[in-house]
Coordinates of C-alpha atoms in Angstrom, one line a residue:
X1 CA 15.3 -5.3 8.2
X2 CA 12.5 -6.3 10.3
X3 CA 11.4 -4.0 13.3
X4 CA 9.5 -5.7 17.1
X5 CA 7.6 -2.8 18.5
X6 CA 7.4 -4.0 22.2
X7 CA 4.6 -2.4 24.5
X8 CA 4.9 0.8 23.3
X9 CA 3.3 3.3 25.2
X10 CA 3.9 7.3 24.5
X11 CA 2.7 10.1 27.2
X12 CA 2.8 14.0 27.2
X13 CA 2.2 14.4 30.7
X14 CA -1.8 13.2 31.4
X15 CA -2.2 12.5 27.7
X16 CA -1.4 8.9 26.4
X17 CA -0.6 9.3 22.3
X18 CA 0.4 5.5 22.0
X19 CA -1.0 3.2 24.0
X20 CA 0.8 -0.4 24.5
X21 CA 1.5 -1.2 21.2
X22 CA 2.8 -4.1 19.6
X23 CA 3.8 -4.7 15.9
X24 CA 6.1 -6.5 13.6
X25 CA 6.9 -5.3 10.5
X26 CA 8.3 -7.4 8.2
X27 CA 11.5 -6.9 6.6
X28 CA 11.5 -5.4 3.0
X29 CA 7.7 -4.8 3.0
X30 CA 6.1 -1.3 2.4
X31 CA 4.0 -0.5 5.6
X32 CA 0.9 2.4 6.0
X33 CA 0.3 3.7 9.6
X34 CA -2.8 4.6 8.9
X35 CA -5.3 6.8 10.9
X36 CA -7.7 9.9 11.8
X37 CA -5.3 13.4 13.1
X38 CA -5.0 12.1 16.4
X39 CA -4.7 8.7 16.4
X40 CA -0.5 8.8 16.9
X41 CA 0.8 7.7 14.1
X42 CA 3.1 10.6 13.7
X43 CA 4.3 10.2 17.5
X44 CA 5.2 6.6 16.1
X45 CA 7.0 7.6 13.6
X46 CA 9.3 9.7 15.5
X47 CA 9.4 7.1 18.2
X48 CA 10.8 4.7 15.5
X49 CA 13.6 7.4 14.0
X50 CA 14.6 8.0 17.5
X51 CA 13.3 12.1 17.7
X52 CA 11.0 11.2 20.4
X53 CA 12.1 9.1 23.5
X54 CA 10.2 5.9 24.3
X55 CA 8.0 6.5 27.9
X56 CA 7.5 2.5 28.0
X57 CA 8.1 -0.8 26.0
X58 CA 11.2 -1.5 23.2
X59 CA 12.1 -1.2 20.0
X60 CA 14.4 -3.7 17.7
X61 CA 15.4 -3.6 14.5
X62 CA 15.8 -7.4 13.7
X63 CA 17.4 -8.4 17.3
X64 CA 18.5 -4.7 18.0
X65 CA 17.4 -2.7 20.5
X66 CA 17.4 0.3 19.7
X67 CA 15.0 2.1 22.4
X68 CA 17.8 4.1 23.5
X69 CA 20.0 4.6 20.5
X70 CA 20.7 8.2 19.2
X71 CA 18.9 8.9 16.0
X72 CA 22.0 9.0 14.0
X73 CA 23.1 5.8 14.9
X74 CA 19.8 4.1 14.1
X75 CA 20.2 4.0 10.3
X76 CA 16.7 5.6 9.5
X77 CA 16.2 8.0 6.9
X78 CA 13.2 10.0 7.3
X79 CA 11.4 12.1 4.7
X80 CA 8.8 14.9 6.2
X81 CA 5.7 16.2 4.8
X82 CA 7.4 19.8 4.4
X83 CA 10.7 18.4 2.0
X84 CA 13.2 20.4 4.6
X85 CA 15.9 20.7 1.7
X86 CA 18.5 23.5 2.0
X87 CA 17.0 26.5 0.0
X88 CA 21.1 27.5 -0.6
X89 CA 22.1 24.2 -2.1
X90 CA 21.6 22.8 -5.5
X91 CA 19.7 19.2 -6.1
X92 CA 23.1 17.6 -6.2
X93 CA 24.2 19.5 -3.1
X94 CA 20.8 18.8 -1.1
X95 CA 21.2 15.0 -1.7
X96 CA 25.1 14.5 -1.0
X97 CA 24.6 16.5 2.0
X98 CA 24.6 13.2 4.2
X99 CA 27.4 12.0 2.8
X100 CA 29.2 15.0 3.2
X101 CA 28.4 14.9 7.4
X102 CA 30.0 11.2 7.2
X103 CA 33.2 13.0 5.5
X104 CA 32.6 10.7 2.6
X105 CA 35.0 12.2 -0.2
X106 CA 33.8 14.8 -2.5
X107 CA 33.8 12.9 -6.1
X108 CA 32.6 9.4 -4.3
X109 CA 29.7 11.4 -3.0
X110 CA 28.4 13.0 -6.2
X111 CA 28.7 10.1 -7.9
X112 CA 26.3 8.5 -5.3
X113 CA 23.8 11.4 -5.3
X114 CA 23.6 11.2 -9.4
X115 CA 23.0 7.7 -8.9
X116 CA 19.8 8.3 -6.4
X117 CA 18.8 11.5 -8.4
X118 CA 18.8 8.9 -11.6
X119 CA 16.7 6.6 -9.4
X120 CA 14.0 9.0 -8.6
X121 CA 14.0 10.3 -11.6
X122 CA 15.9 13.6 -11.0
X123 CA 18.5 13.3 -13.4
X124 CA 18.2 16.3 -15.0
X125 CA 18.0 19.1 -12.3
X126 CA 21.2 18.8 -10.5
X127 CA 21.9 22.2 -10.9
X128 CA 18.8 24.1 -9.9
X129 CA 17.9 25.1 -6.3
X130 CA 14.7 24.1 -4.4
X131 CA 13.0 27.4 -5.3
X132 CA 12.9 26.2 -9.0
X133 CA 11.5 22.9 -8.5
X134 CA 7.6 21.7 -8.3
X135 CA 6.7 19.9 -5.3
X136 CA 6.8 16.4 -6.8
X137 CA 10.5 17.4 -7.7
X138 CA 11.1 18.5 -4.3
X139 CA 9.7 15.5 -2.3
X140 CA 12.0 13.3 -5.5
X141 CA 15.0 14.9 -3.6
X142 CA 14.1 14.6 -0.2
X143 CA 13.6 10.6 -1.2
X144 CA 17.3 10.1 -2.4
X145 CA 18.8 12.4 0.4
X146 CA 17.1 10.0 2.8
X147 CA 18.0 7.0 0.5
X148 CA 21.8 7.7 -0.1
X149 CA 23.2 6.8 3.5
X150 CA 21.8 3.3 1.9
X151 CA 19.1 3.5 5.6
X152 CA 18.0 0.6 7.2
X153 CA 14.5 1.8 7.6
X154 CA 13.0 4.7 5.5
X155 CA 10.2 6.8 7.3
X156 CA 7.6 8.3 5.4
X157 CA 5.6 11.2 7.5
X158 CA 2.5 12.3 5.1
X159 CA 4.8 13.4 2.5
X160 CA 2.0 13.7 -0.1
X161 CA -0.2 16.2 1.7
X162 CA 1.2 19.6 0.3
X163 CA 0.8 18.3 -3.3
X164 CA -2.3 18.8 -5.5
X165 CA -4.5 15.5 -6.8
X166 CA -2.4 14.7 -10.0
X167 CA 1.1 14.9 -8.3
X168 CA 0.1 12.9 -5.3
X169 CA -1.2 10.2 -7.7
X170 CA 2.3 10.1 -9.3
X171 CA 4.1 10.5 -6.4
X172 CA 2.3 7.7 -4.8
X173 CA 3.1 5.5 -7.7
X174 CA 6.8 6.6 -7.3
X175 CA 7.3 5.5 -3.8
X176 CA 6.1 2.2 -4.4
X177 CA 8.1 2.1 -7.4
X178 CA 11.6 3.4 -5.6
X179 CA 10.4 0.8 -2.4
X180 CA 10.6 -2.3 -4.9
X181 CA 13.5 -1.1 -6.5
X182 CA 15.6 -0.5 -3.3
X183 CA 14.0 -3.4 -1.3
X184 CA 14.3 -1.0 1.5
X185 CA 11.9 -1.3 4.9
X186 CA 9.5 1.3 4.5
X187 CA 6.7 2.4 7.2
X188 CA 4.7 5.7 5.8
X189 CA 2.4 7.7 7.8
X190 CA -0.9 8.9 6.2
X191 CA -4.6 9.8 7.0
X192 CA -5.6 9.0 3.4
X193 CA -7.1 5.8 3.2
X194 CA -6.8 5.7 -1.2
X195 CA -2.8 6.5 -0.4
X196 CA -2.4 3.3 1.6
X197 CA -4.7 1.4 0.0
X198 CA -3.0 1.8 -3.5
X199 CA 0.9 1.5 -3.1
X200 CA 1.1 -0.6 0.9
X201 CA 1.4 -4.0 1.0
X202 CA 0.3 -3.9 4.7
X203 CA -2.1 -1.5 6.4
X204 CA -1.6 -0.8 10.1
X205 CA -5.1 0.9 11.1
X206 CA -4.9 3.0 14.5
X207 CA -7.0 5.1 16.7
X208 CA -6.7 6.5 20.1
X209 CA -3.4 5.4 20.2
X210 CA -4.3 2.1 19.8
X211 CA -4.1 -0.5 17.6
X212 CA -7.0 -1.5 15.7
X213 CA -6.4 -4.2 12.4
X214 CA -3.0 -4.7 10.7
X215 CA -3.8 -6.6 7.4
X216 CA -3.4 -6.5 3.8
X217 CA -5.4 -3.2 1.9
X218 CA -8.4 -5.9 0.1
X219 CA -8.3 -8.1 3.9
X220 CA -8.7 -4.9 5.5
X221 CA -11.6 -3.8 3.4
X222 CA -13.2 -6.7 2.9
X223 CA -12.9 -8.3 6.7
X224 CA -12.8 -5.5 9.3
X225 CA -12.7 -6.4 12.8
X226 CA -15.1 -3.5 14.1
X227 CA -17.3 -0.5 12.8
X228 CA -14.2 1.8 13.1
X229 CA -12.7 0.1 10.6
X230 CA -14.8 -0.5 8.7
X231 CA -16.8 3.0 8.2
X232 CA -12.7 4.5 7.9
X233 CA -12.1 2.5 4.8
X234 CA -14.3 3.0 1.5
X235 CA -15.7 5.7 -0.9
X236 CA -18.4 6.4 -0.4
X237 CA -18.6 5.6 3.1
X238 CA -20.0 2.1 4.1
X239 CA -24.1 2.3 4.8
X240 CA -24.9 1.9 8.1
X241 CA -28.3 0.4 8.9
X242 CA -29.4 0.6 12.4
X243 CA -31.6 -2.7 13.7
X244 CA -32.1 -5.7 15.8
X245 CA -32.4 -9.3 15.0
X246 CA -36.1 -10.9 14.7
X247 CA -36.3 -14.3 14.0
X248 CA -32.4 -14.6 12.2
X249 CA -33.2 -11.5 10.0
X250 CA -32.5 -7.9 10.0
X251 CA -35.4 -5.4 11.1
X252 CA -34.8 -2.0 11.2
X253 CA -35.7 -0.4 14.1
X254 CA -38.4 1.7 12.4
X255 CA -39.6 -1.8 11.5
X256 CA -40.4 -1.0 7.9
X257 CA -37.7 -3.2 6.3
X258 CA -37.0 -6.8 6.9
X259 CA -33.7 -7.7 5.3
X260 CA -32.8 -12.2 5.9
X261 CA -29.5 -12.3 4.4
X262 CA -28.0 -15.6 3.8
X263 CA -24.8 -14.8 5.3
X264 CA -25.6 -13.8 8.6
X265 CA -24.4 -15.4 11.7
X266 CA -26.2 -18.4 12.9
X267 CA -27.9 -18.3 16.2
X268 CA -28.3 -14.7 16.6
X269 CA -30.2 -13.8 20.3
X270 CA -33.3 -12.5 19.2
X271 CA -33.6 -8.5 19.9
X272 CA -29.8 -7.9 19.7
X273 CA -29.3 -4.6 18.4
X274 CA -27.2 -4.6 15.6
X275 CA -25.6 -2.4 12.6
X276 CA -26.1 -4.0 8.9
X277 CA -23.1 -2.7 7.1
X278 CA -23.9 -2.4 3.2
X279 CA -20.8 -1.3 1.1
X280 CA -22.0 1.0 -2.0
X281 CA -21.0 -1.7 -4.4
X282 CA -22.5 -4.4 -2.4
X283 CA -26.2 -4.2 -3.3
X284 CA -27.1 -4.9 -7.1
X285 CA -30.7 -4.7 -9.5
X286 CA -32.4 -8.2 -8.9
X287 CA -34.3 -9.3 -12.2
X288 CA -36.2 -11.9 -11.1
X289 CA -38.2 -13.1 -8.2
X290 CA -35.2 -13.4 -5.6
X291 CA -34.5 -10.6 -3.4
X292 CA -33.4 -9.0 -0.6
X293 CA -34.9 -5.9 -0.2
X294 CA -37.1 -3.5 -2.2
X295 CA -36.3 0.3 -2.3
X296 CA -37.8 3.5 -4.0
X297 CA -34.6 4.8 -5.8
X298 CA -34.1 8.6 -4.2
X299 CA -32.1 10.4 -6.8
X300 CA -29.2 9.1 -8.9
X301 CA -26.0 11.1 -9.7
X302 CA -23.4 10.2 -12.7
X303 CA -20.1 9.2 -12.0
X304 CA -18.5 8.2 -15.5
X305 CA -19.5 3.9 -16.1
X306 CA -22.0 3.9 -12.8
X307 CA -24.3 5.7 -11.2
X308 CA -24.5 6.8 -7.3
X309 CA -28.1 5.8 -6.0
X310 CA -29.5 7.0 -3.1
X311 CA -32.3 4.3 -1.3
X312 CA -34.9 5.2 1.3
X313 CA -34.6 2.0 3.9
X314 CA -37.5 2.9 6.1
X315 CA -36.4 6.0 7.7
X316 CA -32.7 5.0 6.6
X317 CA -31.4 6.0 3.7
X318 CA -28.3 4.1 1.8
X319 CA -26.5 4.8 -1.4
X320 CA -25.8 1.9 -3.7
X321 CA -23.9 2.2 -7.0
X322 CA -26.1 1.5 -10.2
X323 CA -25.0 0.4 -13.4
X324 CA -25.6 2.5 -16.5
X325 CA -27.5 -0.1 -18.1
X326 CA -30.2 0.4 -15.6
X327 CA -33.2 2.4 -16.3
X328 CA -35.2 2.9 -13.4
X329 CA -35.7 6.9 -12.7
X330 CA -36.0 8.6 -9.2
X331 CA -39.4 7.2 -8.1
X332 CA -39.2 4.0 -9.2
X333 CA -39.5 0.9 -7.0
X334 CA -36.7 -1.7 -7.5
X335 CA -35.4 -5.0 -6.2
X336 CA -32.0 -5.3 -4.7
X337 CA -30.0 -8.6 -4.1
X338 CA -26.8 -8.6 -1.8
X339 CA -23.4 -9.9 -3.0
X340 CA -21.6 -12.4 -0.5
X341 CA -19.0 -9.9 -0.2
X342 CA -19.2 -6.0 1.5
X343 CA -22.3 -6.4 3.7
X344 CA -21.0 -6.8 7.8
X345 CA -23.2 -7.0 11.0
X346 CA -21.8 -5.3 13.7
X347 CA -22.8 -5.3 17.4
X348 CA -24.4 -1.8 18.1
X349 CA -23.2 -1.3 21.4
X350 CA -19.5 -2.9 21.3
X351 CA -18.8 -2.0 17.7
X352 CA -17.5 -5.7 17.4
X353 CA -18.0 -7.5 14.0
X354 CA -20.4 -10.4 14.3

């Protein structure tokens, strides 16, 4: 099912969550809202299940509107970050209980929840209650419940957060997995970048209520359309160098590093101030006699096949990821050529890419 977002707009009396927003997204596709605490992606996702009315703009689902529609008759099923199961009921129990508000009969809906509980991989634990189940196990059963009134659109609010590093990886793998396999519409709220990065097949990027990029995870990495963007995706954070244009190159303002780039825009005015965006991964060792910069390496830290460098730029400083097969030590001077890809100009004052 594909769902129009219409001019949204959400207030709490002076305060404006969502501001005008507009969005497709695109039947059968796996979706990230994707943001800082703030930015109203939550307020979205309850927007879209129906829990929170609409102040302005419309809703469909394919040529629906469903602005107004009750939450039970929007065919959503909504997972939370907190599982919600019924402490008193057993697995089975927990993900027929849908069924059993629809006075769907007894045997037809157990044999539906064994058939979810086998999909995510729940099989085995029909009989226990919540309190004997890990978190992954819990959020499994939260999945089919939301899964088994065979939903329209399935809403995912942050429903890794409460589980440690190794459970989220597998969990995250999981949802992907059960989204292919069900072909369902999926939209699922998070504020970790790796999370939407790894599973989504679009990323809808949001601050302030607004809309900033909706692309693919390597578009949005890759080509951001501001300094927002493109500081909110990456690990280590993107480099910021802090400049103005002299003569088509990069000087920083301290004037003690002159970086000409082959990639830049043409036609730059001269004196614009700028921000030279260097990903960690985007500067590499030069060999031989071509360039574009010269650092004194700072201190270097191990992180399994590379190394984290840190660069003195003037009064700047940048970290760049070093191959192990690189000697130089802290101290050393080296050479530093820039791939075509990770390294952005952005206008200092608008944020804009250039």
């Amino acid at each position: 099912m594909k769902v129009t977002i219409d001019h949204l707009t959400k207030r709490f009396g002076d305060f404006t969550a969502v501001n005008d927003f507009n969005m497709t997204f695109e039947d059968g596709k796996l979706v990230a809202l994707l943001g800082p605490s703030g930015c109203g992606k939550s307020t979205m996702l309850n927007m879209l299940s129906g829990i929170l009315p609409v102040t302005e703009g419309k809703i469909f689902f394919d040529d629906d509107d469903v602005t107004n529609t009750p939450p039970q008759d929007r065919g959503v099923g909504l997972v939370f970050q907190n599982y919600a199961l019924y402490p008193h009921m057993s697995v089975l129990e927990n993900i027929a209980f849908p069924l059993e508000i629809q006075k769907v009969p007894k045997a037809e809906r157990a044999e539906k929840a064994r058939e979810m509980a086998k999909l995510v991989h729940v099989e085995q634990l029909l009989d226990r209650k919540p309190s004997a189940l890990s978190g992954g196990q819990q959020q499994r059963v939260a999945i089919a419940r939301a899964l088994i009134k065979n939903p329209r659109l399935l809403l995912l609010d942050e429903p890794l957060s409460n589980l440690d590093a190794r459970l989220r990886l597998e969990m995250r793998e999981e949802i992907r997995r059960i989204q292919q396999r069900t072909g369902v519409t999926t939209i699922f709220v998070t504020h970790d970048q790796e999370e939407a990065m790894s599973i989504c097949d679009r990323i809808v990027l949001m601050k302030d209520g607004l809309l900033q990029q909706e692309d693919g995870p390597q578009e949005l990495y890759d080509s951001p359309v501001n300094l927002f963007v493109a500081n909110f995706l990456g690990n280590p954070p993107i480099n910021n160098l802090h400049g103005f244009i002299r003569d088509g190159a990069f000087v920083t303002n301290d004037e003690a590093v002159t970086i000409r780039y082959r990639n830049f825009p043409k036609d730059l005015p001269e004196g614009r101030k700028v921000i030279l965006g260097i990903r960690a991964e985007a500067a590499i060792i030069s060999r031989d006699e071509t360039h574009d910069f010269t650092s004194v390496i700072k201190q270097r830290y191990t992180m399994g096949k590379e190394e984290l460098a840190f660069l003195n730029l003037g009064e700047q400083e940048i970290r760049v990821y070093l191959s192990n097969e690189y000697e130089e030590e802290p101290g050393a001077e080296a050479s530093f050529h820039l791939r075509s890809k990770g390294v952005l100009l952005f206008d200092e004052e608008t944020g804009e890419r250039l």
